[in-house]
PDB file of C-alpha atoms in Angstrom:
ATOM      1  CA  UNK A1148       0.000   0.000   0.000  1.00 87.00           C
ATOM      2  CA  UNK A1149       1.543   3.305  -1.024  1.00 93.00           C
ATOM      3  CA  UNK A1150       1.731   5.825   2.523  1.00 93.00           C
ATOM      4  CA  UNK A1151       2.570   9.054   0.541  1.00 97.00           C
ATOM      5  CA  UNK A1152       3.064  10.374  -2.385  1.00 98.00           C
ATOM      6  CA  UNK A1153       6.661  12.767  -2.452  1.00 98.00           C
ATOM      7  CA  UNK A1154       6.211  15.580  -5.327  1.00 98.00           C
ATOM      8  CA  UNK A1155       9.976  16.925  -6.602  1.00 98.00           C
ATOM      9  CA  UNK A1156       9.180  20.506  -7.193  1.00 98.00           C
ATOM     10  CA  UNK A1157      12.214  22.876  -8.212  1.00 97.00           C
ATOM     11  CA  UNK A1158      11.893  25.793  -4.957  1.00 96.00           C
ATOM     12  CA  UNK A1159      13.324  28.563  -7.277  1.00 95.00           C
ATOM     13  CA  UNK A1160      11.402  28.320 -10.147  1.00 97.00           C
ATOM     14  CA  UNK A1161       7.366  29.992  -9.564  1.00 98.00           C
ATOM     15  CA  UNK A1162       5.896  27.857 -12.175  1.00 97.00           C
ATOM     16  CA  UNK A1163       7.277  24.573 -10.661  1.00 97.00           C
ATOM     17  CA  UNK A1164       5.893  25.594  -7.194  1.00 98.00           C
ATOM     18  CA  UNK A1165       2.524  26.502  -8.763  1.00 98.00           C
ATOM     19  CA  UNK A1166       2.521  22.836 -10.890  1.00 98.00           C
ATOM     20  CA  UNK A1167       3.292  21.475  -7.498  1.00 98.00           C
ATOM     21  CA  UNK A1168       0.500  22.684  -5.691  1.00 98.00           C
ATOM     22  CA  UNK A1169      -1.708  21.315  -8.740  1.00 98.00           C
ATOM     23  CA  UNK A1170       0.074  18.076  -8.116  1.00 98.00           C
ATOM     24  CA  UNK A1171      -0.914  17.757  -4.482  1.00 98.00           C
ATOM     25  CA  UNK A1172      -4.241  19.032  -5.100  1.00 98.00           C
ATOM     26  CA  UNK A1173      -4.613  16.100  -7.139  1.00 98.00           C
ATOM     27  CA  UNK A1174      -3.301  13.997  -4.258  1.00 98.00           C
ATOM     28  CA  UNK A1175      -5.468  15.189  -1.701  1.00 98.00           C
ATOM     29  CA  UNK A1176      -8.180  14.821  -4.148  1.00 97.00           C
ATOM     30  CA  UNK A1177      -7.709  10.601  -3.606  1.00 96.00           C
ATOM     31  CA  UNK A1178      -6.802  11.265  -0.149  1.00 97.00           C
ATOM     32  CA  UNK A1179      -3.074  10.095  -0.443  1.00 97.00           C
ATOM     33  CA  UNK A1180      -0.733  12.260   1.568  1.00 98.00           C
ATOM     34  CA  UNK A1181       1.959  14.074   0.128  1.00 98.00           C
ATOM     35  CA  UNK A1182       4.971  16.158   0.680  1.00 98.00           C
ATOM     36  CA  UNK A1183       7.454  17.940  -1.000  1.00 98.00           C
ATOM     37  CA  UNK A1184      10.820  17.352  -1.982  1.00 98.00           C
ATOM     38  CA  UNK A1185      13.094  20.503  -2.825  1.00 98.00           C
ATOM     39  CA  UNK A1186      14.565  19.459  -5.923  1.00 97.00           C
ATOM     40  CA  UNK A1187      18.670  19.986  -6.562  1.00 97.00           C
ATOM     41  CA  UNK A1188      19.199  22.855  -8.850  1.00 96.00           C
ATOM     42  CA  UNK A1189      20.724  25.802 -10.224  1.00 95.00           C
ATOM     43  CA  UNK A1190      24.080  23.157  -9.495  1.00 93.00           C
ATOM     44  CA  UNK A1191      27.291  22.812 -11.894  1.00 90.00           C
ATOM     45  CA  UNK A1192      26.792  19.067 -13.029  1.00 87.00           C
ATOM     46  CA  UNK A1193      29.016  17.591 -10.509  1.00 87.00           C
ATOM     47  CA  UNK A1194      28.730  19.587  -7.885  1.00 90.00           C
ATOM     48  CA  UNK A1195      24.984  18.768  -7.997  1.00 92.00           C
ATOM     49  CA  UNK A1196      25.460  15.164  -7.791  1.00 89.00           C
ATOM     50  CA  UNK A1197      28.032  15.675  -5.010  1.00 91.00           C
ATOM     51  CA  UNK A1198      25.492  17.383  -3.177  1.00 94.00           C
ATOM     52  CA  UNK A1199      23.512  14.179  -2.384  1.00 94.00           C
ATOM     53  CA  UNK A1200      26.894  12.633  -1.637  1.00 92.00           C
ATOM     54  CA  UNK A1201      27.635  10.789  -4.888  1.00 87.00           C
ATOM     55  CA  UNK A1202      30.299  10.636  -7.623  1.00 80.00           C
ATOM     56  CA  UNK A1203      29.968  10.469 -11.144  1.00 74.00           C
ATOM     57  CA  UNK A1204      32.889   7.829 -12.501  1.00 71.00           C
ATOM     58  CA  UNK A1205      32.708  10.288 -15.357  1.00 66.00           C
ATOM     59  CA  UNK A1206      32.736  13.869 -15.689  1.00 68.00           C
ATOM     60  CA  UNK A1207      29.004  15.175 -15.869  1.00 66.00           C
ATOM     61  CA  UNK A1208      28.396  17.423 -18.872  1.00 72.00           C
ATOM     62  CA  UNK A1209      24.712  18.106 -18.258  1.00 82.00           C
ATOM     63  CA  UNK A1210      23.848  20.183 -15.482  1.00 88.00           C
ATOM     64  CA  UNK A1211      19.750  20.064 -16.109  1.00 90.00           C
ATOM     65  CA  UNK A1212      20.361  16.227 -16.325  1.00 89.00           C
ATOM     66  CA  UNK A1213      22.549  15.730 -12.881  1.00 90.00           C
ATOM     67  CA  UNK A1214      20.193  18.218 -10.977  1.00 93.00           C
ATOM     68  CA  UNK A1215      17.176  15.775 -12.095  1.00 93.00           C
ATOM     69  CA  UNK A1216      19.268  12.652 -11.122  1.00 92.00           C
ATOM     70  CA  UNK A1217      20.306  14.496  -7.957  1.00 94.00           C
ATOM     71  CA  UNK A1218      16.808  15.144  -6.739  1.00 97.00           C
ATOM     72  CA  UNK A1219      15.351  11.702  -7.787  1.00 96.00           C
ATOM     73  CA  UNK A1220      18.650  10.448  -5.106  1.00 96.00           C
ATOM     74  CA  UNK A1221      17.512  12.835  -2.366  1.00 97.00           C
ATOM     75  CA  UNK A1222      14.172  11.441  -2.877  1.00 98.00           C
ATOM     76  CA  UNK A1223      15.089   7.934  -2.582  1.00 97.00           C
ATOM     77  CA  UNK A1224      17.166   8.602   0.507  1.00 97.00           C
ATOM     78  CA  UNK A1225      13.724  10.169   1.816  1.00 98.00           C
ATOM     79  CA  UNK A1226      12.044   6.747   1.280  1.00 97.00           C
ATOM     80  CA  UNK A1227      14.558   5.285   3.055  1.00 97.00           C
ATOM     81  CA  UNK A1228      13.892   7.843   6.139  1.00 97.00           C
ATOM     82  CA  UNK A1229      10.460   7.188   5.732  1.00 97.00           C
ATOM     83  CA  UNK A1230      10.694   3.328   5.552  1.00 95.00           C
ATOM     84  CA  UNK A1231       7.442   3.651   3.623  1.00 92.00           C
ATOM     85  CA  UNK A1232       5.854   3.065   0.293  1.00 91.00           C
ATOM     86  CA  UNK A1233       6.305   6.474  -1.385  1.00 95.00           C
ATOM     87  CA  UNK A1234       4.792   7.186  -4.484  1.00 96.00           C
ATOM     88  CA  UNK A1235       7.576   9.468  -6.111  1.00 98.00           C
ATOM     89  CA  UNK A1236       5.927  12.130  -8.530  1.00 98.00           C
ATOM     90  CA  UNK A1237       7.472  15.166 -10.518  1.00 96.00           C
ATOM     91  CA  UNK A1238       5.758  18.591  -9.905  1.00 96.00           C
ATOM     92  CA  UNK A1239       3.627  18.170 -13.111  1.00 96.00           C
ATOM     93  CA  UNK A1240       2.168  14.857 -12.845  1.00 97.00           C
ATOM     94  CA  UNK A1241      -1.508  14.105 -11.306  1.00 97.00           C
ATOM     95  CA  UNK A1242      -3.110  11.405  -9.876  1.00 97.00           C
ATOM     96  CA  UNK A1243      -5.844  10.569 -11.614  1.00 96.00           C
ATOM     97  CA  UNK A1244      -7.490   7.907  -9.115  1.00 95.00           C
ATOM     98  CA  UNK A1245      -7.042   6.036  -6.295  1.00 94.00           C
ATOM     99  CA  UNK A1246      -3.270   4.650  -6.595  1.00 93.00           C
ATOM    100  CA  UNK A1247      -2.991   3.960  -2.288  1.00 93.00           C
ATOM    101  CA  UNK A1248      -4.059   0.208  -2.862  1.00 91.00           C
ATOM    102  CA  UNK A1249      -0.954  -0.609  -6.040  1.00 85.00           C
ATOM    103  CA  UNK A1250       0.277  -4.498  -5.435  1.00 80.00           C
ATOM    104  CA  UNK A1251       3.952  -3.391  -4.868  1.00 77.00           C
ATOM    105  CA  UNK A1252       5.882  -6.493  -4.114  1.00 78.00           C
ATOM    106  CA  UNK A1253       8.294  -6.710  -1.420  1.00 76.00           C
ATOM    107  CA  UNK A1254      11.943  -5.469  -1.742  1.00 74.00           C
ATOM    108  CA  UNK A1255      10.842  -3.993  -5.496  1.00 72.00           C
TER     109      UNK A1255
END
């Protein structure tokens, strides 16, 4: 059973905030409970992916592209705070219906 859903939404940017809200709207709508993740940004490529504590075995050349991967690890590493079934949407997705009661195997 999915406990919450976690919405990345990117803090500096107005129209991510205000897709965000849409997003949890959306949420609340099905009753799942939400809450939001401050996505990585505004990073050089590596130091964005350092900033979650990792290392690219490469140098990074996309800075959009680590920030995304960044966020989506601090998310993760939320989950893992949580130690619940999170439900891990970007600030402009929506739910759409009742998603709590997904078969989600164990360890998957």
């Amino acid at each position: 059973m999915i406990k919450k859903a976690l919405i990345i939404r990117r803090d500096g940017v107005e129209l991510s905030k205000e897709y965000a809200q849409i997003t949890a709207d959306s949420c609340s709508q099905y009753g799942l409970e939400y809450e939001f993740i401050k996505a990585v940004e505004f990073l050089p490529a590596d130091e964005a992916i350092q900033s979650v504590g990792m290392v690219y075995k490469y140098r990074a050349q996309h800075s959009s592209q680590a920030c995304c991967t960044a966020s989506h690890i601090q998310t993760f590493k939320r989950i893992v705070e949580l130690n619940e079934t999170c439900l891990v949407l970007e600030h402009d997705a929506l739910v759409l219906g009742d998603v709590k009661n997904v078969e989600i195997p164990d360890n998957v």
